Coordinates of C-alpha atoms in Angstrom, one line a residue:
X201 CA -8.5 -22.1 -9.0
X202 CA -9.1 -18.3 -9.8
X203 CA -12.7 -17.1 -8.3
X204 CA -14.6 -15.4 -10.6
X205 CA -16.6 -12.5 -9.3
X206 CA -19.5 -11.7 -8.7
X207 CA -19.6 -14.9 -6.3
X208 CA -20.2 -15.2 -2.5
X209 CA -17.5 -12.8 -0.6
X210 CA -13.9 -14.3 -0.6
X211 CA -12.8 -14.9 3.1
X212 CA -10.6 -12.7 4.3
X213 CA -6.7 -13.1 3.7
X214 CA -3.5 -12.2 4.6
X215 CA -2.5 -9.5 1.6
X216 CA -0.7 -6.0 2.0
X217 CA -4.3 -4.2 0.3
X218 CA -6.5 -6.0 1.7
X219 CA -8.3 -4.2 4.2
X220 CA -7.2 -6.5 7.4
X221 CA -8.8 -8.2 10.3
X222 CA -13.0 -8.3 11.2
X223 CA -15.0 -8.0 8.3
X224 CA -12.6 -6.8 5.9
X225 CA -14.3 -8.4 2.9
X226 CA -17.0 -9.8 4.1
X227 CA -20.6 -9.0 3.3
X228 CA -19.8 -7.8 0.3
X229 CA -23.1 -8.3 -1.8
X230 CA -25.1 -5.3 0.0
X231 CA -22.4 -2.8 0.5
X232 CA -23.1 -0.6 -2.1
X233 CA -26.3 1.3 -2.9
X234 CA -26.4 3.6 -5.5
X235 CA -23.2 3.4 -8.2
X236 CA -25.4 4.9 -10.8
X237 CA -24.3 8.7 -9.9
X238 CA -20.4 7.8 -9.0
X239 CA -19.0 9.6 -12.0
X240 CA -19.0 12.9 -11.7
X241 CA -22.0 15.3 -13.3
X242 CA -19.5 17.0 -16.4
X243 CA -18.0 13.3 -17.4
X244 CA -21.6 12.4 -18.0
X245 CA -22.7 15.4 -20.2
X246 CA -22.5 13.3 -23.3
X247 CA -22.9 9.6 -22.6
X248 CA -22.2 8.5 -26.4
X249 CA -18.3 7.8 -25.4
X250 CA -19.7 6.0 -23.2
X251 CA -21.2 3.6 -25.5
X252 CA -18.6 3.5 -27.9
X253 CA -17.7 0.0 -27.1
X254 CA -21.0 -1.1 -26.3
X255 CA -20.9 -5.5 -26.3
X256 CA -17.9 -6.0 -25.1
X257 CA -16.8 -8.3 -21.7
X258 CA -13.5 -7.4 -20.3
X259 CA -11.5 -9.6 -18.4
X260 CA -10.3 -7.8 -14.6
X261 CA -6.9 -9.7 -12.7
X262 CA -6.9 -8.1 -9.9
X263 CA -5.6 -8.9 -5.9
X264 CA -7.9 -9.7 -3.8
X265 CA -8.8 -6.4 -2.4
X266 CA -11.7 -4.3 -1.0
X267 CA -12.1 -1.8 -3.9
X268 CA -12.3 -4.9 -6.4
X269 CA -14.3 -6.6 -3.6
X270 CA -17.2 -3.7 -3.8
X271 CA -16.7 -2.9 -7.5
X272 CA -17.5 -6.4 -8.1
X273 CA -20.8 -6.0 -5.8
X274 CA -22.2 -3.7 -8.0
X275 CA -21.1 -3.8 -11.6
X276 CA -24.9 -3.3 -12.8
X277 CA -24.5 0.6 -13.1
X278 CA -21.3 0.5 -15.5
X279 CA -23.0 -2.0 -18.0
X280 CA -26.1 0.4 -18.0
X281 CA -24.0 3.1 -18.8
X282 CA -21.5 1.5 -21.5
X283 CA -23.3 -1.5 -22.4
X284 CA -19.5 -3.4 -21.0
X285 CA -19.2 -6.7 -18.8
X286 CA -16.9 -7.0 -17.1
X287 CA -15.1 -10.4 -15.5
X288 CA -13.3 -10.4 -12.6
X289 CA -10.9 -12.8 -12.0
X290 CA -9.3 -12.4 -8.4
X291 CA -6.0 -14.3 -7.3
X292 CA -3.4 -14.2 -4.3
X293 CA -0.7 -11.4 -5.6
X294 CA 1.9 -13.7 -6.3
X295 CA -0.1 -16.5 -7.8
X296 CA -1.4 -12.5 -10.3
X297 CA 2.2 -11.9 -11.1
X298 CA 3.0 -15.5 -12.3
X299 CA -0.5 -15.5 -14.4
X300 CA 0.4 -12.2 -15.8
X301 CA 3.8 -13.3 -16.9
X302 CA 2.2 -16.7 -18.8
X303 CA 0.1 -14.3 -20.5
X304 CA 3.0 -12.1 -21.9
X305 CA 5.0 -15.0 -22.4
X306 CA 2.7 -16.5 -24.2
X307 CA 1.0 -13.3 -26.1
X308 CA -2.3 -14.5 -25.4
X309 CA -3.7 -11.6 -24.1
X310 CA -6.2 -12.8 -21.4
X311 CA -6.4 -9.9 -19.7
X312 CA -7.8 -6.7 -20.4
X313 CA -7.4 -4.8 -17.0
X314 CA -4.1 -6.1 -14.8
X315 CA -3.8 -5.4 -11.4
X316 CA -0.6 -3.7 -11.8
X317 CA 1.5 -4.5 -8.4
X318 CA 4.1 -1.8 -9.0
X319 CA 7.3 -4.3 -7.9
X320 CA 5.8 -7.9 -9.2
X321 CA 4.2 -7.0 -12.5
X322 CA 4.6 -3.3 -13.3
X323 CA 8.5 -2.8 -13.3
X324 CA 9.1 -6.5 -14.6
X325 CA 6.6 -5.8 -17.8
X326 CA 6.2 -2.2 -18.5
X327 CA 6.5 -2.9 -22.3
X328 CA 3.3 -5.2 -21.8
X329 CA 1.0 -1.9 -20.6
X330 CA -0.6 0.6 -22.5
X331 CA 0.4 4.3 -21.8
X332 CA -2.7 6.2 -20.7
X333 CA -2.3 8.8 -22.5
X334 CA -3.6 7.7 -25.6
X335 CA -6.4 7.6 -24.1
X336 CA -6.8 11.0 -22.0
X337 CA -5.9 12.9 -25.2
X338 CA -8.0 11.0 -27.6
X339 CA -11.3 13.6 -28.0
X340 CA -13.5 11.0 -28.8
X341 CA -12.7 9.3 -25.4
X342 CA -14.2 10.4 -22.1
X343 CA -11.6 12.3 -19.8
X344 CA -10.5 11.8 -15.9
X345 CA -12.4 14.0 -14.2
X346 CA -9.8 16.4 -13.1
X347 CA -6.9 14.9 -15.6
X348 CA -4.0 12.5 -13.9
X349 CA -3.2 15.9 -12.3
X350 CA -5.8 15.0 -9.5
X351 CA -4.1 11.9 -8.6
X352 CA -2.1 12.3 -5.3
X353 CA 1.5 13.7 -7.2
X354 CA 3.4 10.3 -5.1
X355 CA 0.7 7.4 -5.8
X356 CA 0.6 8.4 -9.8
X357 CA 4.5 8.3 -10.1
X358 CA 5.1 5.3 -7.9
X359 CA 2.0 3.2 -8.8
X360 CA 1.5 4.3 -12.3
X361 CA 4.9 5.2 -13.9
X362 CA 7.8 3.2 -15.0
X363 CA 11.7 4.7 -15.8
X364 CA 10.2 8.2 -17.3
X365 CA 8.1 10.7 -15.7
X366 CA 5.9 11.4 -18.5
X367 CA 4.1 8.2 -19.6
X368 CA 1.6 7.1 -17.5
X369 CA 0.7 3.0 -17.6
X370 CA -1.3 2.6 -14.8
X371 CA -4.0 5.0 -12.8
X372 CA -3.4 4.4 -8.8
X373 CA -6.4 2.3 -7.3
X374 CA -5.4 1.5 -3.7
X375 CA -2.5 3.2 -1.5
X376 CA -2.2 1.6 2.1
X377 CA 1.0 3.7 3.2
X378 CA 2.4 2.6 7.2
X379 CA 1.8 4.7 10.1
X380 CA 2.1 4.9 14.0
X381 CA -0.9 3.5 15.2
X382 CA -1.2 3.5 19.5
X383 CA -3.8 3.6 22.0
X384 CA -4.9 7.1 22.6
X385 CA -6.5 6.3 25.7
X386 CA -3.9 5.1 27.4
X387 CA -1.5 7.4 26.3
X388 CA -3.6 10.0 27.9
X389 CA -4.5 8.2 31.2
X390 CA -1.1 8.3 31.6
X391 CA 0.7 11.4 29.9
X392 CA 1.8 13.0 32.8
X393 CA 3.5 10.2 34.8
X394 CA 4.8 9.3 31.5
X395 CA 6.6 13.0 30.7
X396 CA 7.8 12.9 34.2
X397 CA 9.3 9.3 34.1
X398 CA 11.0 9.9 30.7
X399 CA 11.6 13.7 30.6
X400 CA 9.7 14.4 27.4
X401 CA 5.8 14.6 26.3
X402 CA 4.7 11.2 25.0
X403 CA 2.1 12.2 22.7
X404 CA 3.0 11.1 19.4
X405 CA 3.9 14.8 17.3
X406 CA 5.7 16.0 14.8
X407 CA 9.3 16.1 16.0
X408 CA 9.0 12.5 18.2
X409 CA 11.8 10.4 17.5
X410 CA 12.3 6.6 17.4
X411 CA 14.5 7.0 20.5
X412 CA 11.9 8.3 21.7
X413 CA 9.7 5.8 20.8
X414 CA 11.7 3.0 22.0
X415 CA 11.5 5.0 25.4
X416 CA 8.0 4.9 25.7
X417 CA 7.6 1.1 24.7
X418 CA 10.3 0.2 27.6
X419 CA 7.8 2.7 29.9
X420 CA 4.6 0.4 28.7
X421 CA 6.2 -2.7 29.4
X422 CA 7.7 -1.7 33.0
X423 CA 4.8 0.7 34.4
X424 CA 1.6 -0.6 33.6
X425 CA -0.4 -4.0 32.9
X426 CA -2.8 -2.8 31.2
X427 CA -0.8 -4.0 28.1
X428 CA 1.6 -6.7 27.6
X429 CA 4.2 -5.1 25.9
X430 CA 5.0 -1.3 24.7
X431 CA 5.3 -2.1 21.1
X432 CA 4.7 -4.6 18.5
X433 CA 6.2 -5.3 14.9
X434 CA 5.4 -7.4 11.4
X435 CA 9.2 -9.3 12.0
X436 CA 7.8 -12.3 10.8
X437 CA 10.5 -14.1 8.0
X438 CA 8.2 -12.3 5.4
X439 CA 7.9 -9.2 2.6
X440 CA 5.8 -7.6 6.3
X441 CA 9.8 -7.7 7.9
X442 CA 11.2 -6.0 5.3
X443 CA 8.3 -3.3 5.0
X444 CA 8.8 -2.9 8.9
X445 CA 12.7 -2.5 8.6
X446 CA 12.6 0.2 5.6
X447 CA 10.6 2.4 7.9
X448 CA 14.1 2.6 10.3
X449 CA 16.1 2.6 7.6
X450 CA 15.0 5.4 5.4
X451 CA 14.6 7.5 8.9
X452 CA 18.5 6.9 9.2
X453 CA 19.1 7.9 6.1
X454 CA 19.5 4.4 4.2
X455 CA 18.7 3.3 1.6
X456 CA 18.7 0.3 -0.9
X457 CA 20.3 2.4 -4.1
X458 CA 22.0 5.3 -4.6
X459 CA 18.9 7.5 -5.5
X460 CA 16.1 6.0 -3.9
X461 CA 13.9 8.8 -4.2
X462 CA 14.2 8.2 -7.8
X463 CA 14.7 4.1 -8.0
X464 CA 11.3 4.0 -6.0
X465 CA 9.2 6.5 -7.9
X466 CA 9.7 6.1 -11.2
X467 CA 11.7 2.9 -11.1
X468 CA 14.6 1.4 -13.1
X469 CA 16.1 -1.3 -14.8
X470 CA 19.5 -0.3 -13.3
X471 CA 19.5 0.1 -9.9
X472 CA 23.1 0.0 -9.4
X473 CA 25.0 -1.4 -6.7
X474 CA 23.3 -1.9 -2.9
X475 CA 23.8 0.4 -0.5
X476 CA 23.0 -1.5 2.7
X477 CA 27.0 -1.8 3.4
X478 CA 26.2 1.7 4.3
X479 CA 27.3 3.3 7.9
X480 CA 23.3 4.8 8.1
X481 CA 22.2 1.4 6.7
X482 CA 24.1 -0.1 9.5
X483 CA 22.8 2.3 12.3
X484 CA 19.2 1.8 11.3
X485 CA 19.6 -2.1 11.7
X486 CA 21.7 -1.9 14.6
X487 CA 18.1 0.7 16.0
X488 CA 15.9 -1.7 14.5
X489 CA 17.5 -4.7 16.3
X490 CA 17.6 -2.9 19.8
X491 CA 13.7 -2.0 19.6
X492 CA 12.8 -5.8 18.9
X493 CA 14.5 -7.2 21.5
X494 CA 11.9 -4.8 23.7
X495 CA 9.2 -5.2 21.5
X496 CA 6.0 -8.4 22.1
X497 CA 8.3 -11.4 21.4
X498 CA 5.5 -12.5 19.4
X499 CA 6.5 -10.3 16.5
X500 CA 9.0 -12.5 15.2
X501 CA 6.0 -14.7 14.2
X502 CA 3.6 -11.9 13.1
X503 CA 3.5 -10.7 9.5
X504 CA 1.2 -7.5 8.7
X505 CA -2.0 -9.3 9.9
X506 CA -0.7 -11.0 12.8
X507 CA 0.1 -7.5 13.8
X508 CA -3.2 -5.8 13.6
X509 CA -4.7 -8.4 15.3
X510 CA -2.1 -8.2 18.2
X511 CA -2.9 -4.7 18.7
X512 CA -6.7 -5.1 18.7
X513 CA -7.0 -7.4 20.8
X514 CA -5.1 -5.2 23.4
X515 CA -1.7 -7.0 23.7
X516 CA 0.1 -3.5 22.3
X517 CA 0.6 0.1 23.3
X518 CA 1.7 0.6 20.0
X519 CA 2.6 -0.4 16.1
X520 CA 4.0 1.2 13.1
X521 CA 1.3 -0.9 10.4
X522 CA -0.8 -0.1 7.2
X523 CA -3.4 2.7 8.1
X524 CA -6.3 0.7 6.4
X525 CA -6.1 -0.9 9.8
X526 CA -7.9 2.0 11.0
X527 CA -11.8 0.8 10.1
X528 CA -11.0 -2.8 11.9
X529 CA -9.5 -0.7 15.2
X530 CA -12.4 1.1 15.0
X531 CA -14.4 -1.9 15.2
X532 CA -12.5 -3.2 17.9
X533 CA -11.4 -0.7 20.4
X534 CA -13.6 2.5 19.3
X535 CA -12.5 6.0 20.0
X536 CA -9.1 4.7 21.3
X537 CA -7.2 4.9 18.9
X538 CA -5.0 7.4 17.3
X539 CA -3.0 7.8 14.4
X540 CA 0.5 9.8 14.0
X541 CA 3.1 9.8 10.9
X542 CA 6.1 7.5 11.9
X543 CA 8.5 8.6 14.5
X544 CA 12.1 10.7 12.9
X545 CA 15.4 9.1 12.6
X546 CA 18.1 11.1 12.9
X547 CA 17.2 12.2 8.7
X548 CA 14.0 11.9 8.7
X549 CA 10.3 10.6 9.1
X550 CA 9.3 7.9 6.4
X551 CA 7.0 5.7 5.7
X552 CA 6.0 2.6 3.6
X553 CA 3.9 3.3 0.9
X554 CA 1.9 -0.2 -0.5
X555 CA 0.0 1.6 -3.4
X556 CA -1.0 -0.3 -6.9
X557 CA -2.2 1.0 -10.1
X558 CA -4.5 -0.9 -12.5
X559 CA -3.6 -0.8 -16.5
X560 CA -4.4 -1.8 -19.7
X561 CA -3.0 -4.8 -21.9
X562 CA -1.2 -3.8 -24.7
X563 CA -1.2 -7.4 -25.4
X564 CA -5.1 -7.2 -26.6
X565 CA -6.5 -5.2 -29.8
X566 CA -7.4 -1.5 -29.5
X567 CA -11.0 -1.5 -29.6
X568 CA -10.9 -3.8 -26.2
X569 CA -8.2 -1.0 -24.8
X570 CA -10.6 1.4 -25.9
X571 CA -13.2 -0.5 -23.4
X572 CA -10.6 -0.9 -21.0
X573 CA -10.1 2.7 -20.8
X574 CA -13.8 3.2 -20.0
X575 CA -13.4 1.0 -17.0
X576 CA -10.2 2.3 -15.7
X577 CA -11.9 5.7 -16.0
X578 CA -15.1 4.8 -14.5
X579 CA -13.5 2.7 -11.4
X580 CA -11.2 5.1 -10.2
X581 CA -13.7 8.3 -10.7
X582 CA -13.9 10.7 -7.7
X583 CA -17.4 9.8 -6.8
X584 CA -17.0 5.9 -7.4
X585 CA -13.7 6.1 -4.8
X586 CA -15.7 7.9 -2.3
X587 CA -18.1 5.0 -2.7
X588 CA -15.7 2.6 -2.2
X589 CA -14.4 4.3 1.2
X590 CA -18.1 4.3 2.4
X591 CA -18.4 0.6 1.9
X592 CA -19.4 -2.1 4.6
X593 CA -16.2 -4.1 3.0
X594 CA -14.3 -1.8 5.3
X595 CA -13.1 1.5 2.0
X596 CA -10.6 1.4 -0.1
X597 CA -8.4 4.8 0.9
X598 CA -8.9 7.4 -2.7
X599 CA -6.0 8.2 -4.3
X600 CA -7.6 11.5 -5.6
X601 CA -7.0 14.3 -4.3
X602 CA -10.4 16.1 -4.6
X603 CA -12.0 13.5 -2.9
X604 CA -10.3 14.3 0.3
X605 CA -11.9 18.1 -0.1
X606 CA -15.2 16.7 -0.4
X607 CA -17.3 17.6 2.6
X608 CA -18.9 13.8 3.5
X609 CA -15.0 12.6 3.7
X610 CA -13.8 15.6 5.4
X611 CA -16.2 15.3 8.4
X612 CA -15.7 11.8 8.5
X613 CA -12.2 12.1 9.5
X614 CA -13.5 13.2 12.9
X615 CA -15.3 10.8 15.3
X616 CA -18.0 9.3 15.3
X617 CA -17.1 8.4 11.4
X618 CA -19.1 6.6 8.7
X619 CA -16.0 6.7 7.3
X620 CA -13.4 5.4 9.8
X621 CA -10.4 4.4 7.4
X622 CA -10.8 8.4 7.2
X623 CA -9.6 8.4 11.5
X624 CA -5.9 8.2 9.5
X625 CA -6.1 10.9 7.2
X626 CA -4.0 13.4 9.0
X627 CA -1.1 11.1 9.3
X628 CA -1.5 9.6 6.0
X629 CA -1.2 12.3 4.2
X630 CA 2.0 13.5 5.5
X631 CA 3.8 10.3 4.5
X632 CA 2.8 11.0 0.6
X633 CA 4.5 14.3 1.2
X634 CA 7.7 13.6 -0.8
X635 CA 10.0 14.2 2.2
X636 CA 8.3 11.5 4.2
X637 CA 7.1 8.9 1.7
X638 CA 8.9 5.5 1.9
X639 CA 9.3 3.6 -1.7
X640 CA 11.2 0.6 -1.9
X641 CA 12.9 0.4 -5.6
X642 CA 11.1 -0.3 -8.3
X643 CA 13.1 -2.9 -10.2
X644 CA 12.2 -5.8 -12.5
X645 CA 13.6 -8.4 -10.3
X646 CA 12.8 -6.6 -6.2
X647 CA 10.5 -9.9 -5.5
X648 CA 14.1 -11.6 -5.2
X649 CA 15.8 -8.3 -3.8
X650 CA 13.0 -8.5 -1.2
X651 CA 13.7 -12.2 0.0
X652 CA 17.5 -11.9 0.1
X653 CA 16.9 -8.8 2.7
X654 CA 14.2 -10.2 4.7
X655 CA 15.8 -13.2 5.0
X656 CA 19.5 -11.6 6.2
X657 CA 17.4 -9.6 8.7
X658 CA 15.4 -12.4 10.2
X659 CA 18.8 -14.1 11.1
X660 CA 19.5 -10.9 12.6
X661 CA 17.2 -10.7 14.9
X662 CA 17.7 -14.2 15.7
X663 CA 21.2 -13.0 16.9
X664 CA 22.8 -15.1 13.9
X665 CA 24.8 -12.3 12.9
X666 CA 25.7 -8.8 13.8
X667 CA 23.6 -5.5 11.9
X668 CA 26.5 -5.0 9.9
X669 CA 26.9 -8.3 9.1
X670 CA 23.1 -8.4 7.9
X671 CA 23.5 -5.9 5.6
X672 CA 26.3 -6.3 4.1
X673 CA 25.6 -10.5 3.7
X674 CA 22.4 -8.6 2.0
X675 CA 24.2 -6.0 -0.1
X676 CA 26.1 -9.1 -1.6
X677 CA 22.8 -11.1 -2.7
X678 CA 20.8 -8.3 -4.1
X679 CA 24.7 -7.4 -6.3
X680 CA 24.7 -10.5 -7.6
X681 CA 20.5 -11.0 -8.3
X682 CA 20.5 -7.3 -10.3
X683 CA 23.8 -8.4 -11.7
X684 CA 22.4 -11.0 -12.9
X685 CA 19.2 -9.2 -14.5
X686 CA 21.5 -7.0 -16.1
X687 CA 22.9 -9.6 -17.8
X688 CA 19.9 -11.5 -18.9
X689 CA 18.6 -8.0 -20.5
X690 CA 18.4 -7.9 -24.4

């Protein structure tokens, strides 16, 4: 059964946006104190928009996340303003994707505001979503503060846009991207027997390679007991292994489609044929294969969570894992742990990039869109996001760019930090530079693209095949599952 918020806190659970490990939604009923002031001063000049739909209760799918987590806490100041209710209904994300598919299938229309998973619901039923321009450019309506233009460039095109780079169906809401996450502390205790053992600085910087970081986990597990192992990964049989894999294979300069910049910004129907029968494809497997046999044996059974915990719990020198981690390290190990974009390839740096976007039904009349709108506007404001991050739920990372100028977040990415999702901010926001972002494609049917990859690498690493023969027994399942969704089209 769906939960229906606001209800006691959901237990924490294994989900790529949820924010991971301690008390990630817990305590949710007193993290917020004062919404009544989260939209900024100008978008409250005239509150008649505001009121414009006035009686109405909209109906929120979302993920169980922490933004919808402390949103839900404190709905009180949104009704006062609009005179809207708002239901939140919150599932896992695949048990979301098959209720939002019922719904279009059936044109029911149960939903007014869809969590909009960019790869599970977005790409499969972009017809089913409003584009949010209608609203933006309709003068009776309030505006973003700042227009789409203050969304970060990367999250509105990969979370909120489908095929063309002008309509806009969904305004980005959560962003967990992966970087290099390692124990500072030791890396400093030992940086200089480190450089002289292995020839190089270890400190994680801007040219560090993942020869390099192989290197250093091989120095961790043979030098020191202070950890177990060097390095730990998400290689679990699981959408976490083939989040983990892309990182080496965009850095070798893979890729899934010819494109992928493209494929995973704006998305397509078409992908086109596979490209993992690649020679980079190949070598990035082939890299990828050689660091797990190095790496905590236990990541073979370890997923995204499994991970996090690993490394908390001081079993790791090191991870590549979803930054949101950084308020639960915190918790755990404070002040020693740092943050770095992903080591280089022999192309490039990249990393995964998790975001999601919420949108509007198209499916239910337009005076509940126009309500919808309101929320949409009102839940992803500048001053409600920086409300979010400032939660005891653990913050939801903004996807706005002014909110990383304002001066409460900018001092928090220092320590000691009210804020300490913020500890990542540096490295985060060179991944959503476009050179370093990872996006996996955007197709209508990647859930099954996903599986057939995940599962060719886990019998890699079990040393059931060869890297080449991973790839291209993958290559031949995704040709024949977007082959087949080209043929099913109308």
């Amino acid at each position: 059964m769906p939960s229906l918020l606001p209800l006691r806190p959901p237990r924490p659970r294994i989900s790529r946006r949820a924010l991971l490990g301690g008390a990630a939604i817990a305590g949710a009923a007193g993290l917020l104190t004062a919404f009544a002031d989260h939209l900024d001063a100008d978008s409250l000049a005239d509150t008649v928009p505001w009121q414009s739909s006035a009686g109405t209760t909209l109906t929120f799918l979302s993920e169980n996340t922490a933004p919808t987590a402390a949103i839900a806490a404190h709905l009180e100041p949104f009704t006062e303003l609009t005179g809207i209710r708002v239901r939140i209904v919150t599932l896992k994300l695949s048990a979301l994707a098959r209720r939002v598919a019922r719904d279009i299938d059936s044109r029911e229309g149960a939903y007014d505001v869809v969590y909009a998973d960019p790869y599970l619901v977005l790409a499969p039923y972009a017809s089913a979503f409003t584009d949010l321009r209608e609203f933006e450019d309709d003068g009776a309506m309030p505006h973003l503060a700042g227009g789409f233009r203050d969304f970060i460039p990367t999250h509105l095109d990969a979370a909120g846009r489908f095929e063309d780079d002008t309509t806009v169906l969904a305004l980005p809401y959560d962003c967990p991207t992966m970087v290099w996450q390692y124990r500072a502390d030791l890396f400093t205790k030992h940086r200089a027997r480190m450089a002289d053992d292995l020839g190089f600085d270890p400190t994680p910087a801007e040219n560090t390679t993942w020869e390099q970081y192989y290197a250093i986990a091989r120095w961790f597990n043979d030098q020191t007991d202070e950890v177990r192992y060097g390095t730990g990964h998400q290689a679990n049989r699981h959408d976490s292994l083939m989040c983990d894999f892309s990182n080496l294979l965009w850095s070798y300069g893979g890729d899934y489609f010819l494109d992928g910049s493209r494929v995973g910004r704006l998305g397509t129907q078409d992908p086109g044929t596979c490209q993992l029968r690649s020679a980079a494809a190949v070598e990035g497997a082939a890299f990828y294969q050689r660091l797990l046999k190095i790496a905590d044996p236990g990541s073979r059974t370890w997923d995204w969570d499994g991970l996090g915990a690993a490394f908390r719990a001081g079993r790791i020198a090191m991870c590549p894992n979803w930054h949101e981690y950084a308020a639960s390290n915190e918790a755990a190990l404070p002040g020693k742990v740092g943050y770095a974009r992903l080591p280089k390839g022999p192309v490039r740096s990249a990393g995964m990039y998790g975001g999601t976007g919420i949108a509007i039904s198209n499916l239910v009349p337009a005076r509940r869109r126009k309500a919808a709108w309101l929320f949409l506007n009102w839940a992803t404001a500048p001053r409600t996001q920086l409300a979010v991050l400032a939660s005891k739920v653990g913050g939801g990372t903004p996807t706005r760019g002014s909110v990383y100028a304002m001066p409460r977040v900018t001092a928090a990415e220092r320590r000691p930090s009210p804020m300490p999702t913020m500890l990542s901010t540096r490295a985060v926001r060179q991944v959503w530079d476009p050179q370093n972002i990872g996006l996996r494609p955007k197709i209508p049917l990647w859930a099954e693209c996903d599986t057939a990859i995940y599962d060719e690498l886990s019998g890699m690493l079990a040393g059931d095949t060869s890297p080449a023969g991973a790839m291209r027994a993958a290559a031949d399942r995704v040709d024949r599952i977007t082959a087949r969704g080209q043929a099913d089209r109308p």
